[in-house]
C-alpha positions as YAML, in Angstrom:
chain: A
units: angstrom
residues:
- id: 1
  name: UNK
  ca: [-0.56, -21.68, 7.72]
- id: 2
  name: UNK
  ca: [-2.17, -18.20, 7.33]
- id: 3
  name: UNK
  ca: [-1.26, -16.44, 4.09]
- id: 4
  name: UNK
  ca: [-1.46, -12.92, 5.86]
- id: 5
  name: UNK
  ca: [0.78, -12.44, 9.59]
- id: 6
  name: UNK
  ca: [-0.89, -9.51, 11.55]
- id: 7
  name: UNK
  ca: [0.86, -8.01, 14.29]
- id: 8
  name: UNK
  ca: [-0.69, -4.97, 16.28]
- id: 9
  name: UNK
  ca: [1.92, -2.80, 18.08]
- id: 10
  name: UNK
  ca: [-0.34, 0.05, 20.12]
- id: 11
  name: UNK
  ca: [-2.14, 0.58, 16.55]
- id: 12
  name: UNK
  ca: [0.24, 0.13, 13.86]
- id: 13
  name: UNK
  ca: [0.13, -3.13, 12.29]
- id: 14
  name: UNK
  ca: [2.53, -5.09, 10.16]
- id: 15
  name: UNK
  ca: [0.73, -7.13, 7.54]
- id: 16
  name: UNK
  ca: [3.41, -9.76, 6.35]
- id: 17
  name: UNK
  ca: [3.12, -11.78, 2.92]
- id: 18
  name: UNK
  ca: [3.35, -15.39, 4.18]
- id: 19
  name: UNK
  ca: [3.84, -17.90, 1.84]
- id: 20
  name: UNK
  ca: [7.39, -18.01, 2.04]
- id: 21
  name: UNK
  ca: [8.22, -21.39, 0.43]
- id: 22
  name: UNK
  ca: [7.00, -19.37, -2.58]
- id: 23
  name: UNK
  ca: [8.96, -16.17, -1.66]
- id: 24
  name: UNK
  ca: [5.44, -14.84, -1.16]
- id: 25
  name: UNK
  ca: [4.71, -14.99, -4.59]
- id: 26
  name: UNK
  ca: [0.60, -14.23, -4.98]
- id: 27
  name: UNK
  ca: [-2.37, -16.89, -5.47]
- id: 28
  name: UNK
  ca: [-5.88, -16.22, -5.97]
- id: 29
  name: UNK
  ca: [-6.07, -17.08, -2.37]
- id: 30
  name: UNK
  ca: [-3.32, -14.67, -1.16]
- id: 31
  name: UNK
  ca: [-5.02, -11.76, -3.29]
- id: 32
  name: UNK
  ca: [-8.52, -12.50, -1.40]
- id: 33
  name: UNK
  ca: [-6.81, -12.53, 1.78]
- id: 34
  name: UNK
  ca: [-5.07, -8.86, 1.55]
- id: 35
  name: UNK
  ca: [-8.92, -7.71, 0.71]
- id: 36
  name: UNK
  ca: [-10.50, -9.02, 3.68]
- id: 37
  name: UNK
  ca: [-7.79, -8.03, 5.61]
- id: 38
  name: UNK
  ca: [-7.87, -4.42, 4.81]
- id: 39
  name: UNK
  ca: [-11.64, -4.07, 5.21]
- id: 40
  name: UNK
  ca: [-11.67, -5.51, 8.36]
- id: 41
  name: UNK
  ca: [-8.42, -3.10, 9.35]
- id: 42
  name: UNK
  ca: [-10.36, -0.10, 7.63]
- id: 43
  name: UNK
  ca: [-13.25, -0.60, 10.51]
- id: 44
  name: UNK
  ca: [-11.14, -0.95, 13.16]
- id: 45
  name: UNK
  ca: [-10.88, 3.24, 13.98]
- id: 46
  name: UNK
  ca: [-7.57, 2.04, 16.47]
- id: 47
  name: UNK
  ca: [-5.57, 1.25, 13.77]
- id: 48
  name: UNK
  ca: [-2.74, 4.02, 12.82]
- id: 49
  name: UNK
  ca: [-0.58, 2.85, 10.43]
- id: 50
  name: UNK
  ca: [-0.04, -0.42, 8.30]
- id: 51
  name: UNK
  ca: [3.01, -1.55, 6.98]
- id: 52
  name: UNK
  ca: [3.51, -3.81, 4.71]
- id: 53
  name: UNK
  ca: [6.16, -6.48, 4.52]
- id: 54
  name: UNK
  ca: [6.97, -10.05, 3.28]
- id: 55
  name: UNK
  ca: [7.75, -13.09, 5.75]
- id: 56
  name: UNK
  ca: [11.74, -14.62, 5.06]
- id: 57
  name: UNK
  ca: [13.37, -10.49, 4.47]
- id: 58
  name: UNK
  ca: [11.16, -11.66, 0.94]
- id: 59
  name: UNK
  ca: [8.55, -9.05, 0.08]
- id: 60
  name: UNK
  ca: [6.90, -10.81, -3.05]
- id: 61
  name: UNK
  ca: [8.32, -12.41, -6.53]
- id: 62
  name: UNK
  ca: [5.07, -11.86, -8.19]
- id: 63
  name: UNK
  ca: [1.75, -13.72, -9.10]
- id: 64
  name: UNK
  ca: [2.29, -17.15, -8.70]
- id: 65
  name: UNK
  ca: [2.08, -18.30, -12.26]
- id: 66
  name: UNK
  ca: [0.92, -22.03, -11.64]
- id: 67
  name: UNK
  ca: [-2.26, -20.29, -10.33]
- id: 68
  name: UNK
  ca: [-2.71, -18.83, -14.02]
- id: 69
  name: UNK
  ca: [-1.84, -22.00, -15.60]
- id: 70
  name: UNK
  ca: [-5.21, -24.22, -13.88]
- id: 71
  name: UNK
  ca: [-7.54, -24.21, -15.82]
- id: 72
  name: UNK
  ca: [-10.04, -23.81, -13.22]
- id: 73
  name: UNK
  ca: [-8.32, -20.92, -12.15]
- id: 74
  name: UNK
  ca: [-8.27, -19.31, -15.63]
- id: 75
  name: UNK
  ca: [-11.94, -18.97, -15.69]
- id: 76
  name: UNK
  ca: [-11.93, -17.52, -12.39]
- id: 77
  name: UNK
  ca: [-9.26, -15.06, -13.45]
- id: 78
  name: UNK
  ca: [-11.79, -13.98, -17.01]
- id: 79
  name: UNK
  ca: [-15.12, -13.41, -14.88]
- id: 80
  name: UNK
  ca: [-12.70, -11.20, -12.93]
- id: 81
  name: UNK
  ca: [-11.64, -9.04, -16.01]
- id: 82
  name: UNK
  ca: [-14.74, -9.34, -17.90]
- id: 83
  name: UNK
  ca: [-17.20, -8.00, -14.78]
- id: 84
  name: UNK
  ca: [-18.33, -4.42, -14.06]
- id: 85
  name: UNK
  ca: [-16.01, -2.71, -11.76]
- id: 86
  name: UNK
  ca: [-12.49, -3.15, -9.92]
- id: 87
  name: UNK
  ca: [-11.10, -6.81, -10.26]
- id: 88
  name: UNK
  ca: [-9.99, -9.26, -7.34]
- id: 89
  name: UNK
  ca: [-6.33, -8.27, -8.95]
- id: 90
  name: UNK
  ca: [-7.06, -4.39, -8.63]
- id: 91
  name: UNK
  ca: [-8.86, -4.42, -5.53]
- id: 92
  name: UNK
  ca: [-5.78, -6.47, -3.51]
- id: 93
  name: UNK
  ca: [-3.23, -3.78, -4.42]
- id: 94
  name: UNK
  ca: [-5.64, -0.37, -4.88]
- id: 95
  name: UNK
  ca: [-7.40, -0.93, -1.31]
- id: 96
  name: UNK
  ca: [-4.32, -0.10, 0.72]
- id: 97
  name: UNK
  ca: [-4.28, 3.48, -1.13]
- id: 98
  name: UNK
  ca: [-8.56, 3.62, 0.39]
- id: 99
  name: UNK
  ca: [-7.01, 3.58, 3.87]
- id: 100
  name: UNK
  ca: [-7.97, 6.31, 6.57]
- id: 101
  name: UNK
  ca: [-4.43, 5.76, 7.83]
- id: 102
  name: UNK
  ca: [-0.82, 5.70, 6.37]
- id: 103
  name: UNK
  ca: [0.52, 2.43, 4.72]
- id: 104
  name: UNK
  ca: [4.16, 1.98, 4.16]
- id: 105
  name: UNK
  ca: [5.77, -1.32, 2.03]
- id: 106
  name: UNK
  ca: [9.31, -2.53, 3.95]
- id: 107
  name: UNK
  ca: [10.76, -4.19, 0.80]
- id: 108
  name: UNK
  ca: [13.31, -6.60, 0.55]
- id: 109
  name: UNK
  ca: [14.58, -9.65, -1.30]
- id: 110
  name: UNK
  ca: [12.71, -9.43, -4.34]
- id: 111
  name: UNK
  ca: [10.07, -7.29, -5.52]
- id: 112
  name: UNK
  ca: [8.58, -8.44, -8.75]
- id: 113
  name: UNK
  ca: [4.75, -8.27, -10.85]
- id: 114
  name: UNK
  ca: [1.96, -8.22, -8.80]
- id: 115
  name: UNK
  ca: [4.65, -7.51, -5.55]
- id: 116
  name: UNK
  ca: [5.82, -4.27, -7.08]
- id: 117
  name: UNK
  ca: [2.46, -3.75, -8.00]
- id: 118
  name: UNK
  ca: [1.32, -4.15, -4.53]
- id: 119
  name: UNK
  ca: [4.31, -1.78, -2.99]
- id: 120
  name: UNK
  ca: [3.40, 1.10, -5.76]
- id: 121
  name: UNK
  ca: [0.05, 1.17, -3.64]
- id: 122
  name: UNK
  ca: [1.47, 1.78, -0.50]
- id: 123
  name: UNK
  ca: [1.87, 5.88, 0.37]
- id: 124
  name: UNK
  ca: [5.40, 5.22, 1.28]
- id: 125
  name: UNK
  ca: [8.39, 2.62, 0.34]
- id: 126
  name: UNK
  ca: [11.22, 1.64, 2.19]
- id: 127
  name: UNK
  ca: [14.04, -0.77, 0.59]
- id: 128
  name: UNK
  ca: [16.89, -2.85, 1.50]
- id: 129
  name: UNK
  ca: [19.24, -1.04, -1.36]
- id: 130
  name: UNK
  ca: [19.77, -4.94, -2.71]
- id: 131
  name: UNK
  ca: [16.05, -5.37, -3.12]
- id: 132
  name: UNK
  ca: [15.69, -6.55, -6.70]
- id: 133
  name: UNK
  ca: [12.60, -4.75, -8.41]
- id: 134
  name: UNK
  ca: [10.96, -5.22, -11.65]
- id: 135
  name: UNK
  ca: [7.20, -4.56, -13.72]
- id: 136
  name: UNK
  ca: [7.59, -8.12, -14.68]
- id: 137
  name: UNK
  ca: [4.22, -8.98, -16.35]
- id: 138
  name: UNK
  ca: [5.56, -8.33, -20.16]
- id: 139
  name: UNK
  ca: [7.57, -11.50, -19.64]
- id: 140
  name: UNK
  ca: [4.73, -13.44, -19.31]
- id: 141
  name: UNK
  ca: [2.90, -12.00, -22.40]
- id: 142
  name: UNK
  ca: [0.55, -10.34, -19.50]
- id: 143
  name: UNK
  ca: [0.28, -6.39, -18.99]
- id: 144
  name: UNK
  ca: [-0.22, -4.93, -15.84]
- id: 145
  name: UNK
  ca: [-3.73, -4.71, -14.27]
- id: 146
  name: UNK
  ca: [-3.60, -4.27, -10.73]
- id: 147
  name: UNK
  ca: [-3.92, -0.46, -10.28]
- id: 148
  name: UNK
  ca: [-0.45, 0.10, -11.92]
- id: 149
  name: UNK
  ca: [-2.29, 2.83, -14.10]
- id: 150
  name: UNK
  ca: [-3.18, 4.74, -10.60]
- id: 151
  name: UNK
  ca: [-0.85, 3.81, -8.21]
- id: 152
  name: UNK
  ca: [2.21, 4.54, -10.55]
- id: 153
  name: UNK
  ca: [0.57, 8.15, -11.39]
- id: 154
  name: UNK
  ca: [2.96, 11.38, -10.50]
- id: 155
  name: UNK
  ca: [5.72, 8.69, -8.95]
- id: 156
  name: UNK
  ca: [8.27, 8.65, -12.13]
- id: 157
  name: UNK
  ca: [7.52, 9.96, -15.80]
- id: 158
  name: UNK
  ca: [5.86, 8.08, -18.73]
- id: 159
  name: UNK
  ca: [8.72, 7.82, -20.42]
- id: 160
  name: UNK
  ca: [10.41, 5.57, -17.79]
- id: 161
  name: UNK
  ca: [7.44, 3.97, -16.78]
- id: 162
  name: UNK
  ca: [6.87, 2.85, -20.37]
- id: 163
  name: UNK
  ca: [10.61, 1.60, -21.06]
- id: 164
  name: UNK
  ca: [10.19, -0.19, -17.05]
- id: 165
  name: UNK
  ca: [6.85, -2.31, -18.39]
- id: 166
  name: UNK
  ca: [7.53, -2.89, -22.24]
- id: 167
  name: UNK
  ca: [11.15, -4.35, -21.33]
- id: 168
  name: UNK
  ca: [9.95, -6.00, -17.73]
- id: 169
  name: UNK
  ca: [13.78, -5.28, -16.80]
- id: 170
  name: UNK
  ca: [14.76, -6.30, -13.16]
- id: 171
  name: UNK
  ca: [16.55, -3.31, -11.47]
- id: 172
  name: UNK
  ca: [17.91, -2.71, -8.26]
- id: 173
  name: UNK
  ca: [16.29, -0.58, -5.32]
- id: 174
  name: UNK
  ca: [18.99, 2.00, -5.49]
- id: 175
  name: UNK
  ca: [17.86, 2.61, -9.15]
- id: 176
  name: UNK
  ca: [14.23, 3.08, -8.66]
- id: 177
  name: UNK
  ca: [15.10, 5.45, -5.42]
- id: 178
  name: UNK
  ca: [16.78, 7.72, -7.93]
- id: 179
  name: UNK
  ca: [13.69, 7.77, -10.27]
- id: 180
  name: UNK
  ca: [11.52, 8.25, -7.39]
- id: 181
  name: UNK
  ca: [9.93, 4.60, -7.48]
- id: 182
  name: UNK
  ca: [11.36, 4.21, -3.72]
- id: 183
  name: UNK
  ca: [10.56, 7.03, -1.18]
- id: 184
  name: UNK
  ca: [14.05, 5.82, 0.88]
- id: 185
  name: UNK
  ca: [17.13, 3.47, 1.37]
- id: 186
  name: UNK
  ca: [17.62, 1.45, 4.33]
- id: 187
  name: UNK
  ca: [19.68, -1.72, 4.91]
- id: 188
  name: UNK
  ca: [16.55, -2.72, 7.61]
- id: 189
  name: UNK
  ca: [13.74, -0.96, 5.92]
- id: 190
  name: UNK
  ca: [10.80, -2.85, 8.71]
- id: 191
  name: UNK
  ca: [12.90, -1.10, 11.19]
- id: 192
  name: UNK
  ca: [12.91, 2.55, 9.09]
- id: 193
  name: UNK
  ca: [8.73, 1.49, 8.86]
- id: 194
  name: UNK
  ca: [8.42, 0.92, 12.74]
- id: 195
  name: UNK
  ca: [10.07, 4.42, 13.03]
- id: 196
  name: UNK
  ca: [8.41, 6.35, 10.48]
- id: 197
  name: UNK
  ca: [5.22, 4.75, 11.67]
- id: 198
  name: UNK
  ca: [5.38, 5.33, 15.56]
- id: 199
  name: UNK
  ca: [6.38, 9.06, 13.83]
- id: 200
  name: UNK
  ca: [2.66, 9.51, 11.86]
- id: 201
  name: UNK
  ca: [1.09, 7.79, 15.32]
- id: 202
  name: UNK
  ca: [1.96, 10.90, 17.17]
- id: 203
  name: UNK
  ca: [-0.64, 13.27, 14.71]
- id: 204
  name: UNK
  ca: [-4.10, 13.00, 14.89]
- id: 205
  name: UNK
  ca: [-5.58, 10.08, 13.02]
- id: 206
  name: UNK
  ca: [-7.87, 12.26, 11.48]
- id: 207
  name: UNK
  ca: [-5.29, 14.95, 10.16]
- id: 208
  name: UNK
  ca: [-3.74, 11.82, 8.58]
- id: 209
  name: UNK
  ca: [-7.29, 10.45, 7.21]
- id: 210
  name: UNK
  ca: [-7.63, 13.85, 5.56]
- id: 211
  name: UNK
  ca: [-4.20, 14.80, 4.49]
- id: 212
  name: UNK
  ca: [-4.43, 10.87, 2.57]
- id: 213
  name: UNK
  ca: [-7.20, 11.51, 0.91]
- id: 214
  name: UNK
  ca: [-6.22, 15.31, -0.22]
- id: 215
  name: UNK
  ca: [-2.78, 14.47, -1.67]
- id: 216
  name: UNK
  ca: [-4.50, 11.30, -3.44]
- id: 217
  name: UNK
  ca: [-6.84, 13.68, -4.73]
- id: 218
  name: UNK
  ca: [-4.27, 16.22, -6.00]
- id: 219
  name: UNK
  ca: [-2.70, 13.41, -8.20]
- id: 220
  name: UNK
  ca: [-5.84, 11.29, -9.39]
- id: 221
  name: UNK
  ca: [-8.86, 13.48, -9.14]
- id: 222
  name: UNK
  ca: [-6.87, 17.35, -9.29]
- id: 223
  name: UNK
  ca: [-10.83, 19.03, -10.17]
- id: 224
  name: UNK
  ca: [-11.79, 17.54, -6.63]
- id: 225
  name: UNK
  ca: [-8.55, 18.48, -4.21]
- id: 226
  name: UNK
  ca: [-9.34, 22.02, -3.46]
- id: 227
  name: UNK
  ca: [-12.55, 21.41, -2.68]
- id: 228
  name: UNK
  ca: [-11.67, 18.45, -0.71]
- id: 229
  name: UNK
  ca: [-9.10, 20.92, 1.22]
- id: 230
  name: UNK
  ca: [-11.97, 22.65, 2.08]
- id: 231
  name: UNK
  ca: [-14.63, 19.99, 3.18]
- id: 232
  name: UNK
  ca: [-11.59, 18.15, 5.46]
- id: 233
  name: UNK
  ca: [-10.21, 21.13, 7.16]
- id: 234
  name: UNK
  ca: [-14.00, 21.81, 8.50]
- id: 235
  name: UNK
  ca: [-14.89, 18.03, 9.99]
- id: 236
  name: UNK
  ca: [-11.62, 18.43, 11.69]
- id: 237
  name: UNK
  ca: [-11.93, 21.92, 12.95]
- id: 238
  name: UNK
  ca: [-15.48, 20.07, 14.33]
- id: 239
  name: UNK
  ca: [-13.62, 16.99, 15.42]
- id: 240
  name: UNK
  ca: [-12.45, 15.91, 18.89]
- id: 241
  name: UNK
  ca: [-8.97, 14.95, 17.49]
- id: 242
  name: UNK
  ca: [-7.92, 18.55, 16.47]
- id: 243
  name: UNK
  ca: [-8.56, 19.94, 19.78]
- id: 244
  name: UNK
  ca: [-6.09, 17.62, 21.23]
- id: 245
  name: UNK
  ca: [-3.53, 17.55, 18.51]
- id: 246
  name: UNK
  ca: [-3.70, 21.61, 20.25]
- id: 247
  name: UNK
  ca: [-3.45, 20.39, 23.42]
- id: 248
  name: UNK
  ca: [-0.74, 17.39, 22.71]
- id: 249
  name: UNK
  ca: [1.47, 20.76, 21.22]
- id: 250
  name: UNK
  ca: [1.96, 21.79, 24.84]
- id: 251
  name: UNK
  ca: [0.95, 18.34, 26.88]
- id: 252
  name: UNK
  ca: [3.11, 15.61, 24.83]
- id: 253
  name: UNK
  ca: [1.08, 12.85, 26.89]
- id: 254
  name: UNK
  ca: [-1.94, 13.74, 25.52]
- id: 255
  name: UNK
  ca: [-3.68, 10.78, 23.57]
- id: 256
  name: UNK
  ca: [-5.34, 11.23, 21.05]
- id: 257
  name: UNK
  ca: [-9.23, 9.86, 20.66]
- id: 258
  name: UNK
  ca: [-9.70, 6.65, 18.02]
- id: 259
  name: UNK
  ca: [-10.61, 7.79, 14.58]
- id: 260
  name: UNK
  ca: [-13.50, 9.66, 14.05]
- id: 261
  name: UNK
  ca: [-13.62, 9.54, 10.10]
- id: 262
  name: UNK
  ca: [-13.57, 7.03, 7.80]
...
């Protein structure tokens, strides 16, 4: 059985978390998969959206802790932390914020660990308001390392964020929409994604490849964003895309070109 379901919808994909008799709790091999998957997605210049989502209304319960406990594994896991650059743990939750299109997490069930972790990455969240939600990893004597350090920047203040991971509390989705940890409520958030999605498919890919990376900038890199402002608006005032996005204003059948920019 595949670890990752892909379906592809006119360009908007749903990437499901499929290891339901585990309530898609994350392995080594899981984490390996959602890399792959998202560089291959990242080439293909027809995709428009992703959202993410977790097979059985389950989005994750977290790294899947008899992983950690083989030994075998355990050395694996050190190389990871001990080598130059991003780890196999950042890279499977950081990638989806790389991109060139939107990616929104449909959460339900539980959303725990490495799961929340994985969600945080995602530009926008959608929750069942019963979706359970927690930065587990103190629990396990672990602290977070899978981007929680980027992807949690400008969402909620430090002062939550630091009483959410010391105490590894489990909260509910309506809680962490009123902190700003959820973007919205919905009692059938992959529904609320299809929308929202099929919404964003209607601009021009590359207004949305540009308007990513700005906004990312303006929180991690804020040196970087006006300039960035600057460099985007130009490749898209030379792009194909822009000229239709005019066009589509007046001509709603228009279709827009496959991405030019990656």
């Amino acid at each position: 059985m595949a670890l990752l379901h892909l379906e592809n919808n006119n360009g908007i994909v749903t990437v499901s978390l499929n290891r339901p008799e585990k309530r898609n709790a994350m392995n080594f091999a899981l984490l390996q998969a959602l890399v792959s998957t998202a560089q291959q997605l990242k080439k293909d210049r027809a995709v428009r959206c992703v959202i993410l989502t977790g097979a059985d209304q389950v989005f994750s319960a977290g790294i899947d802790l008899s992983d950690l406990n083989n030994p075998k594994n355990r050395i694996y896991a050190t190389w990871e932390l001990l080598k130059p650059g991003t780890s196999l743990f950042q890279k499977a939750c950081l990638i989806w914020q790389e991109m060139p299109f939107p990616v929104i997490a449909a959460l339900e069930g539980f959303c725990f660990g490495a799961g929340m972790q994985l969600a945080l990455a995602a530009d926008i969240r959608i929750a069942h308001p019963h979706t359970q939600m927690s930065i587990m990893e103190s629990r396990w004597g672990l602290v977070p390392d899978m981007g929680l350090s980027h992807s949690l920047t400008g969402l909620i203040g430090i002062d939550l964020a630091k009483e959410l991971t010391f105490s590894g509390r489990i909260f509910s989705a309506e809680y962490a929409h009123s902190m700003g940890l959820v973007s919205h409520l919905d009692s059938a958030p992959l529904n609320r994604a299809s929308m929202l999605a099929e919404e964003m498919a209607q601009r021009s890919p590359d207004a949305l490849i540009a308007a990513k990376q700005v906004l990312n900038a303006m929180l991690l890199q804020p040196n970087k964003a006006l300039r960035l402002e600057k460099i985007w608006q130009l490749k898209l005032l030379l792009g194909k895309n822009s000229r239709l996005a005019r066009q589509k204003d007046q001509q709603p059948d228009v279709q827009f070109l496959p991405r030019q920019y990656q």
